[in-house]
Rosetta silent file (secondary structure, phi, psi, omega in degrees, C-alpha in Angstrom):
SEQUENCE: XXXXXXXXXXXXXXXXXXXXXXXXXXXXXXXXXXXXXXXXXXXXXXXXXXXXXXXXXXXXXXXXXXXXXXXX
SCORE:     score description
SCORE:     0.000 S_00000001
   1 L     0.000  166.100 -175.302    4.226  -30.758   27.603 S_00000001
   2 L  -105.925  117.222 -166.301    3.195  -33.769   26.212 S_00000001
   3 L   -39.314  136.553  158.730    4.775  -34.623   22.689 S_00000001
   4 L   -30.503  -11.946 -179.586    1.926  -34.501   19.844 S_00000001
   5 L  -101.458  -57.799 -170.109    1.762  -38.138   19.284 S_00000001
   6 L   -71.474  -11.149 -168.182    1.083  -39.071   22.989 S_00000001
   7 L   -76.834  155.765 -175.107   -2.017  -36.157   23.258 S_00000001
   8 L   -68.719 -176.897  153.948   -5.461  -37.485   23.783 S_00000001
   9 L   -86.095  -12.096  175.856   -7.589  -36.254   20.835 S_00000001
  10 L   -96.332  -24.381  146.246   -9.497  -33.697   22.204 S_00000001
  11 H   -27.725  -58.914 -163.882   -6.068  -32.575   23.943 S_00000001
  12 H   -76.232  -19.360 -169.472   -4.608  -32.184   20.056 S_00000001
  13 H   -79.989  -54.191  175.296   -8.369  -30.471   19.266 S_00000001
  14 H   -53.340  -69.433 -171.109   -8.090  -27.544   22.328 S_00000001
  15 H   -30.660  -65.908  148.556   -4.620  -27.136   21.060 S_00000001
  16 H   -40.116  -70.594 -163.314   -5.409  -26.247   17.191 S_00000001
  17 H   -51.078  -66.236  158.622   -8.631  -24.497   18.272 S_00000001
  18 H   -37.390  -27.910  154.176   -6.175  -22.204   20.340 S_00000001
  19 H   -62.797  -35.724 -166.749   -3.755  -21.736   17.590 S_00000001
  20 H   -78.495  -65.290 -158.565   -6.614  -21.065   15.144 S_00000001
  21 H   -66.829  -35.835  177.332   -8.421  -18.332   17.543 S_00000001
  22 H   -57.487  -50.473  179.889   -4.890  -16.648   18.013 S_00000001
  23 H   -65.989  -46.574 -171.862   -4.439  -16.234   14.279 S_00000001
  24 H   -82.311  -24.314  169.174   -7.935  -15.029   13.442 S_00000001
  25 H   -59.172  -50.043 -174.548   -7.222  -12.160   16.756 S_00000001
  26 H   -75.697   -6.115  162.622   -4.683  -11.419   15.116 S_00000001
  27 H   -65.207  -53.121  179.574   -6.418  -10.215   11.560 S_00000001
  28 H   -85.002   -8.288  169.815   -9.036   -8.683   13.581 S_00000001
  29 H   -67.263  -42.564  160.964   -8.028   -6.561   16.405 S_00000001
  30 H   -51.156  -61.037 -174.421   -5.976   -4.219   14.045 S_00000001
  31 H   -64.224  -48.092 -177.675   -9.202   -3.482   11.803 S_00000001
  32 H   -61.979  -45.620 -166.416  -11.360   -3.381   15.266 S_00000001
  33 H   -64.670  -45.171 -162.472   -8.542   -1.040   16.638 S_00000001
  34 H   -61.890  -62.479 -170.920   -8.598    1.029   13.779 S_00000001
  35 H   -56.411  -24.029  159.583  -12.466    1.554   13.417 S_00000001
  36 H   -87.456  -14.901  150.144  -12.396    2.732   17.141 S_00000001
  37 H   -73.684  -20.422 -164.541   -9.689    5.396   16.616 S_00000001
  38 H   -88.285  -16.559 -178.679  -11.041    6.343   13.577 S_00000001
  39 H   -75.806  -43.841  165.253  -14.546    6.962   15.741 S_00000001
  40 H   -41.160  -41.202 -149.793  -11.981    9.166   18.578 S_00000001
  41 H  -105.884  -25.273 -157.081  -10.771   10.901   15.624 S_00000001
  42 L    19.973   92.944  178.533  -13.133   11.139   13.146 S_00000001
  43 L  -107.266   33.909 -143.834  -10.896   10.149   10.827 S_00000001
  44 L     4.731 -125.077 -147.897  -13.821    8.255    8.342 S_00000001
  45 L  -100.117   28.289  176.838  -12.240    5.345    7.314 S_00000001
  46 H   -77.866  -40.526 -177.728   -8.466    5.533    7.733 S_00000001
  47 H   -81.831  -26.378  162.844   -7.370    3.799   10.395 S_00000001
  48 H   -48.639  -69.076 -176.342   -9.862    0.821    9.712 S_00000001
  49 H   -68.641  -20.069 -164.947   -8.229    0.203    6.304 S_00000001
  50 H   -95.328  -37.981  178.979   -4.563    0.682    7.741 S_00000001
  51 H   -61.063  -39.369 -172.833   -5.647   -1.666   10.822 S_00000001
  52 H   -84.700  -10.906  169.645   -7.126   -4.103    8.443 S_00000001
  53 H   -72.173  -59.708  169.585   -3.789   -4.124    6.080 S_00000001
  54 H   -54.319  -38.593  176.626   -1.747   -4.888    9.279 S_00000001
  55 H   -29.617  -61.756 -172.222   -4.405   -7.595   10.320 S_00000001
  56 H   -40.604  -52.517  178.719   -3.783   -8.950    7.101 S_00000001
  57 H   -76.820  -50.604  158.439   -0.316   -9.160    7.599 S_00000001
  58 H   -57.604  -28.564  175.324   -0.083  -10.460   10.809 S_00000001
  59 H   -78.216  -36.118 -163.028   -2.427  -13.102   10.168 S_00000001
  60 H   -60.807  -37.025  177.039   -0.704  -14.302    6.838 S_00000001
  61 H   -72.063  -22.974  176.809    2.312  -14.472    8.954 S_00000001
  62 H   -87.158   -0.292  160.631    1.077  -16.286   11.983 S_00000001
  63 H   -71.954  -31.049 -171.080   -0.942  -18.878    8.963 S_00000001
  64 H   -89.845  -49.930  174.404    3.018  -19.471    7.830 S_00000001
  65 H   -66.132  -26.185  136.163    4.103  -20.057   10.946 S_00000001
  66 H   -13.025 -100.077  170.383    1.312  -22.282   11.500 S_00000001
  67 H   -34.450  -50.927  169.293    1.805  -24.219    8.600 S_00000001
  68 H   -39.443  -62.291  179.556    5.632  -24.574    9.695 S_00000001
  69 H   -37.185  -83.361  168.013    4.762  -25.680   13.053 S_00000001
  70 H    -6.363  -56.918 -160.913    2.612  -28.020   11.583 S_00000001
  71 L   -85.933    0.665 -165.799    4.973  -29.690    9.025 S_00000001
  72 L  -110.838    0.000    0.000    7.502  -30.607   11.867 S_00000001
């Protein structure tokens, strides 16, 4: 791969867009999966809440890794 300082602005923007999208999906998909599971098992909002908590934890970890990668 090309070092970041040699990338075109468009390539750098696309790379950051992919990283940010990954973090957003890490946050949203567990909650959506919990919502789906609640619908299948008729458990109210139990798995939606669990999924949201897991998603926030995964998203926070992803953001910390993203910030660490930016500082290098």
